[in-house]
Coordinates of C-alpha atoms in Angstrom, one line a residue:
M13 CA -11.2 18.0 -40.0
R14 CA -11.1 21.1 -37.9
L15 CA -13.6 19.7 -35.5
F16 CA -11.5 16.5 -35.1
G17 CA -8.4 18.6 -34.3
A18 CA -10.2 20.8 -31.8
V19 CA -11.7 17.7 -30.0
L20 CA -8.3 16.0 -30.0
G21 CA -6.7 19.2 -28.5
V22 CA -9.3 19.3 -25.7
I23 CA -8.7 15.6 -24.9
V24 CA -4.9 16.1 -24.8
V25 CA -5.1 19.2 -22.6
S26 CA -7.6 17.5 -20.2
A27 CA -5.4 14.4 -19.9
T28 CA -2.3 16.5 -19.2
A29 CA -4.2 18.5 -16.5
V30 CA -5.4 15.3 -14.8
L31 CA -1.9 13.7 -14.8
A32 CA -0.3 16.9 -13.5
W33 CA -2.9 17.2 -10.7
A34 CA -2.4 13.5 -9.7
G35 CA 1.4 13.8 -9.5
P36 CA 3.7 10.9 -8.8
G37 CA 3.1 8.7 -5.8
V38 CA 5.1 9.5 -2.7
A39 CA 6.8 6.9 -0.6
A40 CA 5.4 6.1 2.8
E41 CA 8.0 7.5 5.2
G42 CA 8.5 5.5 8.4
E43 CA 8.2 1.7 8.8
V44 CA 5.7 -1.1 8.9
I45 CA 6.4 -3.7 11.5
V46 CA 5.1 -7.2 11.3
F47 CA 4.9 -9.5 14.4
T48 CA 4.9 -13.2 13.6
T49 CA 5.7 -15.4 16.5
E50 CA 7.7 -15.1 19.7
L51 CA 10.5 -17.2 18.2
E52 CA 11.0 -15.0 15.1
E53 CA 12.4 -11.5 14.7
L54 CA 10.1 -8.6 13.8
G55 CA 9.7 -7.9 10.1
R56 CA 10.6 -4.3 9.4
Y57 CA 9.7 -2.6 6.1
R58 CA 11.1 1.0 5.8
N59 CA 10.2 3.8 3.4
L60 CA 7.9 1.8 1.1
P61 CA 7.2 3.2 -2.3
A62 CA 3.6 4.3 -3.0
G63 CA 1.5 1.5 -4.4
G64 CA 4.2 -1.1 -3.5
C65 CA 3.0 -4.6 -2.6
R66 CA 4.7 -6.9 0.0
R67 CA 3.8 -10.4 0.8
L68 CA 3.4 -11.0 4.6
P69 CA 5.4 -13.9 6.1
P70 CA 3.3 -17.1 6.4
T71 CA 3.3 -16.8 10.2
A72 CA 2.3 -13.1 10.3
H73 CA 0.1 -12.2 13.2
L74 CA 0.0 -8.4 13.6
L75 CA 0.9 -5.5 11.3
I76 CA 1.8 -2.1 12.9
N77 CA 1.7 0.9 10.6
L78 CA 4.3 3.5 11.8
T79 CA 4.4 5.4 8.4
D80 CA 2.8 8.6 7.5
S81 CA 0.4 6.9 5.0
K82 CA -2.4 4.4 5.0
V83 CA -1.4 0.7 4.6
F84 CA -3.9 -1.8 3.2
I85 CA -3.9 -5.5 4.3
H86 CA -5.1 -7.9 1.5
A87 CA -6.3 -11.4 2.0
G88 CA -4.4 -12.7 -1.1
P89 CA -0.6 -12.7 -1.8
F90 CA -0.7 -10.1 -4.7
C91 CA -2.5 -7.1 -3.2
L92 CA -5.4 -7.7 -5.5
G93 CA -8.9 -6.4 -4.7
P94 CA -9.8 -4.1 -1.8
G95 CA -7.8 -4.2 1.4
V96 CA -8.4 -3.4 5.0
P97 CA -7.1 0.2 5.6
V98 CA -4.7 0.6 8.5
E99 CA -4.3 4.2 9.5
P100 CA -0.9 5.6 10.5
N101 CA 0.1 4.7 14.1
R102 CA -2.5 1.9 14.2
G103 CA -2.2 -1.9 14.0
W104 CA -4.3 -4.7 12.6
H105 CA -4.3 -8.5 12.8
A106 CA -3.2 -10.3 9.6
P107 CA -5.7 -12.6 8.0
P108 CA -5.1 -16.3 8.9
G109 CA -3.9 -18.7 6.3
G110 CA -0.4 -17.3 5.4
Q111 CA -1.4 -15.9 2.0
S112 CA -1.7 -12.2 3.0
S113 CA 0.0 -9.1 1.6
F114 CA 0.0 -5.4 2.3
S115 CA 0.3 -2.3 0.1
T116 CA 0.9 1.4 0.7
A117 CA -1.4 4.2 -0.4

């Protein structure tokens, strides 16, 4: 029984240390701008929460990352799977098809 308590204590302390080290996500300060067409206004997404997912408009053509964090463009609408990283102060063409989304690091 003592061994079980000691092992459990080590697991709890380890988990607490990992969670404290990771810390909460920080919002991406700045904005992500999405260009669609010449006939539509620019999409502006300001101060996005870390890990947040946004669906791109169906006519999205270009995403410009003016935040202080990486932004990831995903081929599907729900930010599932890996995404193409867009570094701060860079842009990237949105995948065709109108089913894209983006998330923040």
